[in-house]
Short mmCIF file of N, CA and C in Angstrom, two decimals:
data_model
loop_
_atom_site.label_atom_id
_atom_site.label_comp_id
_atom_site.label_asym_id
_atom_site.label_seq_id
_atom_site.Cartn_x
_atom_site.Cartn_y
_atom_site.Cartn_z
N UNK J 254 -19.42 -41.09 68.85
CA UNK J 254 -18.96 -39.75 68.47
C UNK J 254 -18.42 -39.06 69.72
N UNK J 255 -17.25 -38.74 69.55
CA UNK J 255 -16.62 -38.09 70.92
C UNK J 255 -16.85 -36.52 70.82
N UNK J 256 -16.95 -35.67 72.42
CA UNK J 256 -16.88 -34.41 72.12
C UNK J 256 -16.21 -33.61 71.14
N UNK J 257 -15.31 -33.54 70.73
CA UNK J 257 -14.64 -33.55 69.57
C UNK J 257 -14.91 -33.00 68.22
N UNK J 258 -16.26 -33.92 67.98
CA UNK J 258 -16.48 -34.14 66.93
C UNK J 258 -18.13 -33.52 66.79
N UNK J 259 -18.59 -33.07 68.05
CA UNK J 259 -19.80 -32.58 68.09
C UNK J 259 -19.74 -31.16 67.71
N UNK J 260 -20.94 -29.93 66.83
CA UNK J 260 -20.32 -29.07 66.40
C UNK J 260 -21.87 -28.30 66.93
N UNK J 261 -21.88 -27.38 67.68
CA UNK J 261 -22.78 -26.97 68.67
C UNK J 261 -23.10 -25.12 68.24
N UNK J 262 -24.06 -24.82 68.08
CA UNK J 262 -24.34 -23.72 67.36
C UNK J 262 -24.68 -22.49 68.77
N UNK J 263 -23.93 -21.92 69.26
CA UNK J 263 -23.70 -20.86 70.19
C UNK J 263 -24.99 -19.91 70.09
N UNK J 264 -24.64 -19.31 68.73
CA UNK J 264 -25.56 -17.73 68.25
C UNK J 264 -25.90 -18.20 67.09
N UNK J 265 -27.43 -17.49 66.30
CA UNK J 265 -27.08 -17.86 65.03
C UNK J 265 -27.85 -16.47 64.63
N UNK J 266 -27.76 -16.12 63.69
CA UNK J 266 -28.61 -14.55 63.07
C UNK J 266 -28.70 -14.36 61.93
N UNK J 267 -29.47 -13.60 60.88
CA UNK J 267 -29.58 -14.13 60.11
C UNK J 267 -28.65 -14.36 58.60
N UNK J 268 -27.43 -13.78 59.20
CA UNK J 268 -26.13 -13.88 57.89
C UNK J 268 -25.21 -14.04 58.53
N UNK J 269 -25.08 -14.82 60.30
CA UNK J 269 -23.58 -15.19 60.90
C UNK J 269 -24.15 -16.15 62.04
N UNK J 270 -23.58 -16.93 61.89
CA UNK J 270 -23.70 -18.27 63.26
C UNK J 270 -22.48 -18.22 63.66
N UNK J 271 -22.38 -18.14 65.47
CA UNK J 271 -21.48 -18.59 65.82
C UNK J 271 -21.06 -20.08 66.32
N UNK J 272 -20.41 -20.53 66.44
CA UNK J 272 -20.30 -22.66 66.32
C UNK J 272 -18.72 -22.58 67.15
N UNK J 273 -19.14 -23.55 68.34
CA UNK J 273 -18.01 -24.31 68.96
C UNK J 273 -18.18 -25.99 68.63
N UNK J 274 -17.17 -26.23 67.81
CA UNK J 274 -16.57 -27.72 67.75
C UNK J 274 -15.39 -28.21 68.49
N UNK J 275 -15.40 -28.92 69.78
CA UNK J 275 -14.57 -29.03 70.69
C UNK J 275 -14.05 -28.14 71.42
N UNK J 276 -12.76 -27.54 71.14
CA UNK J 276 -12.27 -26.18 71.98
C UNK J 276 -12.44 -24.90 70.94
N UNK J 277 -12.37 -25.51 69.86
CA UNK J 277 -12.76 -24.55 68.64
C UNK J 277 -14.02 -23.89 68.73
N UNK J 278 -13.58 -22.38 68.64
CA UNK J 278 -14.73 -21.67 68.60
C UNK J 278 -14.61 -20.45 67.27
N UNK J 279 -15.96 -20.66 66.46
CA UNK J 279 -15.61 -20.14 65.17
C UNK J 279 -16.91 -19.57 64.68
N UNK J 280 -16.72 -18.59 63.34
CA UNK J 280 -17.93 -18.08 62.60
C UNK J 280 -17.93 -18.36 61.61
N UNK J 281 -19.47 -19.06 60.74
CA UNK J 281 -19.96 -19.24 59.94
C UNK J 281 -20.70 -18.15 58.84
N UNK J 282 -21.14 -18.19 57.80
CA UNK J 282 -22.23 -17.66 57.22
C UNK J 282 -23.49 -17.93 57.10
N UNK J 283 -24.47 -17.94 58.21
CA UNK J 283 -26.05 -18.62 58.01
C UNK J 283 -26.76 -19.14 56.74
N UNK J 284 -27.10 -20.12 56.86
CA UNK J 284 -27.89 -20.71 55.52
C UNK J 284 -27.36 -20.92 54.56
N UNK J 285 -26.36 -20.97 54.63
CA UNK J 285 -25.56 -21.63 52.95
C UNK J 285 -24.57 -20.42 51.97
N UNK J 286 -25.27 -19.37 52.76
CA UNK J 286 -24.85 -17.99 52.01
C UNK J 286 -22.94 -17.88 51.84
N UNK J 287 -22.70 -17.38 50.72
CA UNK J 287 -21.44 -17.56 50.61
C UNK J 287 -20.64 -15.76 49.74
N UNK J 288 -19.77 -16.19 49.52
CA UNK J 288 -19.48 -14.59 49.14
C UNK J 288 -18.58 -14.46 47.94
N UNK J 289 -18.98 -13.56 46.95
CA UNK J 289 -18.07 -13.22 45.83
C UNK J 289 -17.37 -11.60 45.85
N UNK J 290 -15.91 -12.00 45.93
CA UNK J 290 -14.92 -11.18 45.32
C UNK J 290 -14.34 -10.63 43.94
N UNK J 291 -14.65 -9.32 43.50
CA UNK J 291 -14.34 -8.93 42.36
C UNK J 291 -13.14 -8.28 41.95
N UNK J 292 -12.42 -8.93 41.39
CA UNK J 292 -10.64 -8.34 40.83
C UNK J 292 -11.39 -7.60 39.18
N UNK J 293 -11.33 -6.77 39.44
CA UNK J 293 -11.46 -5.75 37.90
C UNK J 293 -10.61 -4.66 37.69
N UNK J 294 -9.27 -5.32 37.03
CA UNK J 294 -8.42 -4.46 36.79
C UNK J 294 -8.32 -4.35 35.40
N UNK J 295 -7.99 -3.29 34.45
CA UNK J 295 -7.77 -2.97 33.29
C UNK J 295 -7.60 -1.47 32.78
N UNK J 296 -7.11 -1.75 31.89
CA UNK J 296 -6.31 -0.92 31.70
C UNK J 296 -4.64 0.12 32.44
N UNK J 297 -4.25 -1.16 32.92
CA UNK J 297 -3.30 -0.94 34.64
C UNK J 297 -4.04 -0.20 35.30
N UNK J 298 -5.43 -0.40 35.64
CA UNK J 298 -5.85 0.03 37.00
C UNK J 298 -7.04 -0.63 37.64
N UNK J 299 -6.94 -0.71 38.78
CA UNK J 299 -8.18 -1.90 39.62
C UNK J 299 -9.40 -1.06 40.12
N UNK J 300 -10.51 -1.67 40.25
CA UNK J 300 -12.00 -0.82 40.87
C UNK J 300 -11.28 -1.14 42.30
N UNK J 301 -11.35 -0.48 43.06
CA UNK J 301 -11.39 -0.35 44.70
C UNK J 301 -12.86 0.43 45.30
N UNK J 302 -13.37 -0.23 46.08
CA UNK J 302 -14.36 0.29 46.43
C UNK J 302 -14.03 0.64 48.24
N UNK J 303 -14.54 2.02 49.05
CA UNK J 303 -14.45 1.99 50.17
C UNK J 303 -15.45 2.31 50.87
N UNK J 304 -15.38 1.93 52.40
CA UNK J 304 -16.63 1.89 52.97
C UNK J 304 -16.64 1.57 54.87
N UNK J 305 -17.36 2.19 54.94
CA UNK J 305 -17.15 1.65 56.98
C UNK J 305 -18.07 0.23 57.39
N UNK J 306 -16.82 -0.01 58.08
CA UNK J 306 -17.18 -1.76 58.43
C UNK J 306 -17.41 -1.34 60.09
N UNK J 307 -18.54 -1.82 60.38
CA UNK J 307 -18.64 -1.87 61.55
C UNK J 307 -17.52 -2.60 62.98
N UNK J 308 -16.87 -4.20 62.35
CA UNK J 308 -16.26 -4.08 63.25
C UNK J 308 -14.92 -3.91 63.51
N UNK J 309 -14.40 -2.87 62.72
CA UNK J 309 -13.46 -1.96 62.27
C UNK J 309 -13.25 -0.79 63.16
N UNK J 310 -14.77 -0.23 62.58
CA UNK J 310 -15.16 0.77 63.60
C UNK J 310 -14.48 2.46 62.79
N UNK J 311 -14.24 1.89 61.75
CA UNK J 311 -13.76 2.57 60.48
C UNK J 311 -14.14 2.10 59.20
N UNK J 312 -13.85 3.13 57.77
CA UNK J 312 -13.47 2.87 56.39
C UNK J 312 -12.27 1.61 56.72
N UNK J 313 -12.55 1.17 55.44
CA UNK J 313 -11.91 0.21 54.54
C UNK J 313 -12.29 -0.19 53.03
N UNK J 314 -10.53 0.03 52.97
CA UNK J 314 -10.33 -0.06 51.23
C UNK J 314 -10.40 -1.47 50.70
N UNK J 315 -10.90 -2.26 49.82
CA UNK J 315 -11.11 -3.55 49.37
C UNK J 315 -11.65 -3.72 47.99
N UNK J 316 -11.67 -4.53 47.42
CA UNK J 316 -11.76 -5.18 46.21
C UNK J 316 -13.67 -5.31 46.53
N UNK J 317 -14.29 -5.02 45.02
CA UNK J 317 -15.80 -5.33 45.05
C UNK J 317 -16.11 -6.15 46.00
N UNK J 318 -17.26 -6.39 46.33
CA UNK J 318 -18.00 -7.88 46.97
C UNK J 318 -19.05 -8.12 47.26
N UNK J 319 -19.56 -9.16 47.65
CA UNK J 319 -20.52 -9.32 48.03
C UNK J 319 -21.30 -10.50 48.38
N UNK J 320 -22.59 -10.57 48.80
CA UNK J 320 -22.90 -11.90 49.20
C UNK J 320 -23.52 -12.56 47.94
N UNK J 321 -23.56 -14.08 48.05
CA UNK J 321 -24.44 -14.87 46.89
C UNK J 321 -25.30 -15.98 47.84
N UNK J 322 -26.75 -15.89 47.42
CA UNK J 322 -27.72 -16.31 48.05
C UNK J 322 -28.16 -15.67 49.39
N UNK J 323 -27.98 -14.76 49.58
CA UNK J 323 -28.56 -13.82 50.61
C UNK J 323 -30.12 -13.49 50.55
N UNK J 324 -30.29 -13.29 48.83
CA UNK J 324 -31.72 -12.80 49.05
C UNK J 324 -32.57 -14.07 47.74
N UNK J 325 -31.49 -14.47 47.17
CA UNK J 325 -31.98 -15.65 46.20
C UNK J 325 -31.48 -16.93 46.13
N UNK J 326 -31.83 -17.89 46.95
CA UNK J 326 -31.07 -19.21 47.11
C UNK J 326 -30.56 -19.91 46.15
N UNK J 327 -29.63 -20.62 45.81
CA UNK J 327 -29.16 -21.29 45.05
C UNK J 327 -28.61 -20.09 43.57
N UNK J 328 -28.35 -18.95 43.75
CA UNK J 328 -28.00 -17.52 43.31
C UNK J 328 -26.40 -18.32 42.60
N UNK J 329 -26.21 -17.94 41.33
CA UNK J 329 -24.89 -18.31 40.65
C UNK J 329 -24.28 -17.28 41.12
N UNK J 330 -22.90 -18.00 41.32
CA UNK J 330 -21.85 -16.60 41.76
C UNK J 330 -21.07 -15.90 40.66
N UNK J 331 -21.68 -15.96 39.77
CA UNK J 331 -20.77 -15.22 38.28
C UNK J 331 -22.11 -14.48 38.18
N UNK J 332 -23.34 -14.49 38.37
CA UNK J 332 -24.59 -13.61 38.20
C UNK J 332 -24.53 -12.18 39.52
N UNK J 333 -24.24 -13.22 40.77
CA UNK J 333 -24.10 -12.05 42.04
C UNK J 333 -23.02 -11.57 41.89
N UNK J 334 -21.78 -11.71 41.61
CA UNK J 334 -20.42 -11.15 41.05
C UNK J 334 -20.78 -9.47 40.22
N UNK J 335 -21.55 -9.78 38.98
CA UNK J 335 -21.92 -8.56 38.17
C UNK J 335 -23.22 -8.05 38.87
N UNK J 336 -23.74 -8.10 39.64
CA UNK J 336 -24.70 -7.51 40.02
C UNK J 336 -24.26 -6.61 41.48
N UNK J 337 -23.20 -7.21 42.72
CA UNK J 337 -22.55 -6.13 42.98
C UNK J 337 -21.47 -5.61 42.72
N UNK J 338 -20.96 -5.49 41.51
CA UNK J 338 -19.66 -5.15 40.47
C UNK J 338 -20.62 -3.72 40.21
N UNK J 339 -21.81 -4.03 39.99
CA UNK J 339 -22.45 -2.86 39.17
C UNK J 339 -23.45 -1.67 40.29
N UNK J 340 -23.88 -2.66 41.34
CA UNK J 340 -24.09 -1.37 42.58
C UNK J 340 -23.44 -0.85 43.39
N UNK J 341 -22.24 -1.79 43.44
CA UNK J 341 -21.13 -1.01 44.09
C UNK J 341 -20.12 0.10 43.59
N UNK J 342 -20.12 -0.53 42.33
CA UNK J 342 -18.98 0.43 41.53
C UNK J 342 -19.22 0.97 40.25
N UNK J 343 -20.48 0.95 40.18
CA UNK J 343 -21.26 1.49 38.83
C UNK J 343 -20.54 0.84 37.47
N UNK J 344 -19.79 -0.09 37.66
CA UNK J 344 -19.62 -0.69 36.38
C UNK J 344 -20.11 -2.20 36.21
N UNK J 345 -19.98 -2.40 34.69
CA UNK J 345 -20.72 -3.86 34.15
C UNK J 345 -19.58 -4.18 33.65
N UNK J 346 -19.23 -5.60 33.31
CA UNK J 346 -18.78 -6.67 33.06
C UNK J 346 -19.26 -6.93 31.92
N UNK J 347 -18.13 -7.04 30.87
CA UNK J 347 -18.38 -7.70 29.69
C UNK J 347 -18.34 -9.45 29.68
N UNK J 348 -17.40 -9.52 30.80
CA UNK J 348 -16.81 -11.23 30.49
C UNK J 348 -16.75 -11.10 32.52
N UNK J 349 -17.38 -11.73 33.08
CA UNK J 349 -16.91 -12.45 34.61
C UNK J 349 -16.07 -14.20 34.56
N UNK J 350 -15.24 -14.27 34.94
CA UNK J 350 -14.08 -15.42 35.00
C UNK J 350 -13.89 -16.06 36.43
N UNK J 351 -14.72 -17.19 36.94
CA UNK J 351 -14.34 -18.09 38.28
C UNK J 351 -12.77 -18.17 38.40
N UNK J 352 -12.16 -17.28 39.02
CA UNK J 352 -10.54 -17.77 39.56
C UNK J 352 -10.71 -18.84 40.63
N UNK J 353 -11.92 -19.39 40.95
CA UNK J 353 -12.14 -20.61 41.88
C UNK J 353 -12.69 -19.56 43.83
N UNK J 354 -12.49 -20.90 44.88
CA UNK J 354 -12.95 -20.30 46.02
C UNK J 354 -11.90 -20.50 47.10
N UNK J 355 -11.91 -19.42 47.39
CA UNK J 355 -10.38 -19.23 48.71
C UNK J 355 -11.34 -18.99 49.81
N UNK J 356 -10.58 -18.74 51.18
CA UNK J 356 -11.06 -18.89 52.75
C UNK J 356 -10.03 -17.79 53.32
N UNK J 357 -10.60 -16.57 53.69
CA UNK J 357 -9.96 -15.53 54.34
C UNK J 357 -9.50 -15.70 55.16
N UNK J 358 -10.04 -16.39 56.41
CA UNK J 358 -9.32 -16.65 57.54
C UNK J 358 -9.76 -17.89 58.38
N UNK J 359 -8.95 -19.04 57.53
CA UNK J 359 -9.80 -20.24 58.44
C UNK J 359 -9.65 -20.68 59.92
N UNK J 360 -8.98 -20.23 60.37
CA UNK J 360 -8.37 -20.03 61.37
C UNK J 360 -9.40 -20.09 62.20
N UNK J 361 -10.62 -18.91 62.12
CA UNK J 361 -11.59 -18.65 62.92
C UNK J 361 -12.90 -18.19 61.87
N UNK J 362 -12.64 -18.41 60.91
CA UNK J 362 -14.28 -18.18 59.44
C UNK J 362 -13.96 -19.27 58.63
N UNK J 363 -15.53 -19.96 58.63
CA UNK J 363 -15.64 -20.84 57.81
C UNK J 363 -15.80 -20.32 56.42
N UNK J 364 -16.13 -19.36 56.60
CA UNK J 364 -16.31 -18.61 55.10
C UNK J 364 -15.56 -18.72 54.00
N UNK J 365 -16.36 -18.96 52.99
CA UNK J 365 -15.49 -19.10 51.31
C UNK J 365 -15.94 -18.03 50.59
N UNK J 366 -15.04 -17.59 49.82
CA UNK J 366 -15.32 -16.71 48.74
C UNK J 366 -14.65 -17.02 47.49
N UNK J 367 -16.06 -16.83 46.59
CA UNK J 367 -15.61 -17.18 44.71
C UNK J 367 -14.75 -15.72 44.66
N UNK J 368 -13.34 -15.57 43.96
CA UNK J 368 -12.34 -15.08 43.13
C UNK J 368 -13.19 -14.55 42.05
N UNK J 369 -13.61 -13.65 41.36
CA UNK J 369 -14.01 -13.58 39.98
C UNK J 369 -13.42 -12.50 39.27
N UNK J 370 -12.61 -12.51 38.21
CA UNK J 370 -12.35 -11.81 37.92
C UNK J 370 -13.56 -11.20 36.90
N UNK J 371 -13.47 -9.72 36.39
CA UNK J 371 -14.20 -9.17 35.79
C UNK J 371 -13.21 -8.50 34.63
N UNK J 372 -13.93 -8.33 33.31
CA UNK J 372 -13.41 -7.65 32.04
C UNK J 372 -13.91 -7.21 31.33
N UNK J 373 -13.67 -6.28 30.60
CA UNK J 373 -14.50 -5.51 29.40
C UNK J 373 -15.74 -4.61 30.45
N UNK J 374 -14.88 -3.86 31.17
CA UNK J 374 -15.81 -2.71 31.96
C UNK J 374 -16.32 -1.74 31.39
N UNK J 375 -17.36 -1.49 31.62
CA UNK J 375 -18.14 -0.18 31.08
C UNK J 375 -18.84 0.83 32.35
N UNK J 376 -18.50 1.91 32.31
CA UNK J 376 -19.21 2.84 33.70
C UNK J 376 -20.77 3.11 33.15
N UNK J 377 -21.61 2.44 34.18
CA UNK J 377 -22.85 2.33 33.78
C UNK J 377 -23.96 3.32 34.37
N UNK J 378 -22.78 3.69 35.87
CA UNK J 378 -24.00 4.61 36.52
C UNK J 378 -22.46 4.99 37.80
N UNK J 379 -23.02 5.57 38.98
CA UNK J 379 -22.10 6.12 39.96
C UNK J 379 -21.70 5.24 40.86
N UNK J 380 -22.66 3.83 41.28
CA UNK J 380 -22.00 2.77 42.11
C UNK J 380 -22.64 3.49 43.31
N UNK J 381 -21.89 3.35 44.55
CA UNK J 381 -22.15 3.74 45.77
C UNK J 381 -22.58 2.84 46.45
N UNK J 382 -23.40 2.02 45.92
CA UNK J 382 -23.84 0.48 46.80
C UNK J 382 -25.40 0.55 46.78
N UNK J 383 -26.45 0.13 47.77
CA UNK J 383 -27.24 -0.11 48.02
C UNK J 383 -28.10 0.83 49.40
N UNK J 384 -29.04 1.02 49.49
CA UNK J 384 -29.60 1.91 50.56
C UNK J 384 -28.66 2.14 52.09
N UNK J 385 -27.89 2.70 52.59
CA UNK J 385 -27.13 3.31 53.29
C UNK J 385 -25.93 2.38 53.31
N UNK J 386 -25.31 2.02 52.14
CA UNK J 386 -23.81 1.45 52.28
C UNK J 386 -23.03 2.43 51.41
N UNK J 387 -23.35 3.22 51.47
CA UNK J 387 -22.26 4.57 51.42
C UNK J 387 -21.11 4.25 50.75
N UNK J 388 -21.00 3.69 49.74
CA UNK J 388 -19.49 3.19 48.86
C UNK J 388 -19.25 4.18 48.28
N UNK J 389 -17.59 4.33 48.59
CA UNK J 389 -16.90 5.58 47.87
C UNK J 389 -15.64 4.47 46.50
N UNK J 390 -15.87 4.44 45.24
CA UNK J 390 -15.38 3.81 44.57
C UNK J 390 -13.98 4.89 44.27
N UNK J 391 -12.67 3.83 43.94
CA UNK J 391 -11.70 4.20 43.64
C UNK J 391 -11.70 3.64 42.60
N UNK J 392 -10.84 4.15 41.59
CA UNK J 392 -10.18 3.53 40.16
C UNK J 392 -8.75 3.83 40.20
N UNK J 393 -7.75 2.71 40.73
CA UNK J 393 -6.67 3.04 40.63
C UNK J 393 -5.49 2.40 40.24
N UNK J 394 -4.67 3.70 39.86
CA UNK J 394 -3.76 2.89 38.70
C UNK J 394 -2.24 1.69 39.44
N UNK J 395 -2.50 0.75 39.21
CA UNK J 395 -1.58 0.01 39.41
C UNK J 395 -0.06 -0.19 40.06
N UNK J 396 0.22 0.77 39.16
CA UNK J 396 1.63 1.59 39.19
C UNK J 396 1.52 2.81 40.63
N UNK J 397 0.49 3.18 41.28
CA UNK J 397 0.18 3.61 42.48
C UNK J 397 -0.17 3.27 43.62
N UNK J 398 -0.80 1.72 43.49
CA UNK J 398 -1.54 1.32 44.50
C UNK J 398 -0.90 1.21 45.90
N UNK J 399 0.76 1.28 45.85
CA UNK J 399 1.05 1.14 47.23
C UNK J 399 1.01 2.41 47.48
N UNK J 400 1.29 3.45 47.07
CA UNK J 400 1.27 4.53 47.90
C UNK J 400 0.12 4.93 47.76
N UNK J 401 -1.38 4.76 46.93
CA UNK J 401 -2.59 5.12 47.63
C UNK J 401 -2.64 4.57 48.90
N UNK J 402 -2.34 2.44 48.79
CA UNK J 402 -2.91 2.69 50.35
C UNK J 402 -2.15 2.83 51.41
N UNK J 403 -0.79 3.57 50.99
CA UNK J 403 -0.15 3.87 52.30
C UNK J 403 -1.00 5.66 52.95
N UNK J 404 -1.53 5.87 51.86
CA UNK J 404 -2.10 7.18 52.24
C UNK J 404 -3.23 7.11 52.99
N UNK J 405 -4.04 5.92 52.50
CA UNK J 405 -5.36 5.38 53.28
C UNK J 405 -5.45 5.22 54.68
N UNK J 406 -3.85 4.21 54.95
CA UNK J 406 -3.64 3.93 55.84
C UNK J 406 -3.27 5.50 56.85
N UNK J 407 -2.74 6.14 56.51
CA UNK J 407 -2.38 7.41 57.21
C UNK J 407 -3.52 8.19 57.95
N UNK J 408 -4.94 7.81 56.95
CA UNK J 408 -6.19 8.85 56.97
C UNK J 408 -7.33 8.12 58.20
N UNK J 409 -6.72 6.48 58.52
CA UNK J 409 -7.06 5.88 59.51
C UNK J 409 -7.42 4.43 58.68
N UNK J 410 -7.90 4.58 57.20
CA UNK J 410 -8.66 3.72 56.75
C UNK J 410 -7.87 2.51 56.60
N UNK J 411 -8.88 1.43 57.12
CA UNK J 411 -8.28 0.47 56.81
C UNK J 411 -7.88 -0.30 55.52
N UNK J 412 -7.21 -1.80 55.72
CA UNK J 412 -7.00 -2.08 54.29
C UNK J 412 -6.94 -3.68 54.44
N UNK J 413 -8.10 -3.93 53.50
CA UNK J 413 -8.70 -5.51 53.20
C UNK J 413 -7.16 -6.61 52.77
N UNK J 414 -7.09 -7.63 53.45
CA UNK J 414 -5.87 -8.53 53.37
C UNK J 414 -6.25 -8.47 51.66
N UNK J 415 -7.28 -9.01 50.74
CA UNK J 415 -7.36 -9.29 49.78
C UNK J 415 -6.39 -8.60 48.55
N UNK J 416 -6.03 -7.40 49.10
CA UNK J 416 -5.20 -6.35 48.36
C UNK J 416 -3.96 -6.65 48.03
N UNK J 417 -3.02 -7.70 49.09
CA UNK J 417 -1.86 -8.48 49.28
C UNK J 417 -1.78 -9.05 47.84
N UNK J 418 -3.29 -9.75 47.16
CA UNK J 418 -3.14 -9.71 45.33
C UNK J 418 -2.69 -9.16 44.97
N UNK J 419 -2.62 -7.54 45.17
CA UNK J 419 -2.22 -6.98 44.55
C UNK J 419 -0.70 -6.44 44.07
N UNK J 420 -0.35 -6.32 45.49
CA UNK J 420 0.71 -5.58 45.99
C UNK J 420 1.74 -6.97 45.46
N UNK J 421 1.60 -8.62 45.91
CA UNK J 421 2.18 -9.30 45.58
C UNK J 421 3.80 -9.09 45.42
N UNK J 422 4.66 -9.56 44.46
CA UNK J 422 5.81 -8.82 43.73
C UNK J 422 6.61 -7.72 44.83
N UNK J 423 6.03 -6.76 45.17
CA UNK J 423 6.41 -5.58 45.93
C UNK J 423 6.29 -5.68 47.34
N UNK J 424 5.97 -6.87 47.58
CA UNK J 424 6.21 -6.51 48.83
C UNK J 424 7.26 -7.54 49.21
N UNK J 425 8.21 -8.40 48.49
CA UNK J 425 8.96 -9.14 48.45
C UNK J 425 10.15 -8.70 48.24
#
């Protein structure tokens, strides 16, 4: 086995390892943990949820999410999907749909995230998230979304690549 091929664990904590394999130096998700993305659009308009990311160092606008197997191993990702669909953005899911698992930036994250779409929404409660994740939920209409987040962008807040779903078409 040549250096190369050896894959050497730098940092590890308990929801990010950092790992050099050869000259490659990259981040993981500790323990298996993996992440679900929620597209819930209907009625021409999508849940947007916002929130400050630490290494931002600001808000950012993005599509639901969250982790799967963080606190329950072997956790289905169509179960963790509606469960932060519903603390983040106070709505439930009639029907959750695997659009499969994409990689944000492989470049430098090993990280995968399940696609899920969500349907047949119902507002169940106010969302906001979980004990100090401060989520400010948007509901917005389709036919707006570029110029909400050109406004976002104006106010400093950032804006999640994942949105590029959205915008698609228009920005071509």
């Amino acid at each position: 086995m040549s250096e190369e091929d050896i894959e050497e664990i730098i940092w590890q904590g308990k929801f990010v390892t950092a790992k050099r394999k050869g000259k490659w130096e990259y981040v993981s998700r500790s323990r298996g943990i993996k992440a679900a993305v929620i597209l819930a659009v209907e009625d021409g308009h999508v849940i947007l949820v916002e929130q400050y990311r630490v290494p931002l160092g600001r808000n950012c606008v993005e599509l639901p999410a969250g982790l799967i197997g963080d606190e329950t191993e072997g956790e289905d990702p169509l179960e963790a999907a509606g469960r932060e669909l519903e603390e983040e953005t106070g709505y439930r899911a009639a029907k959750l749909e695997s659009l499969d698992e994409y990689y944000s930036s492989p470049g430098m994250v090993s990280e995968s995230f399940t696609l899920v779409r969500a349907s047949g929404l119902t507002k169940v409660g106010d969302g906001g998230g979980t004990d100090g994740e401060n989520i400010t939920v948007h509901r917005v209409a389709l036919s707006e979304l570029k110029q909400f987040l050109e406004t976002k962008r104006a106010e400093n807040i950032g804006v999640d690549v994942r949105l590029l779903l959205l915008l698609g078409s228009q920005l071509i």
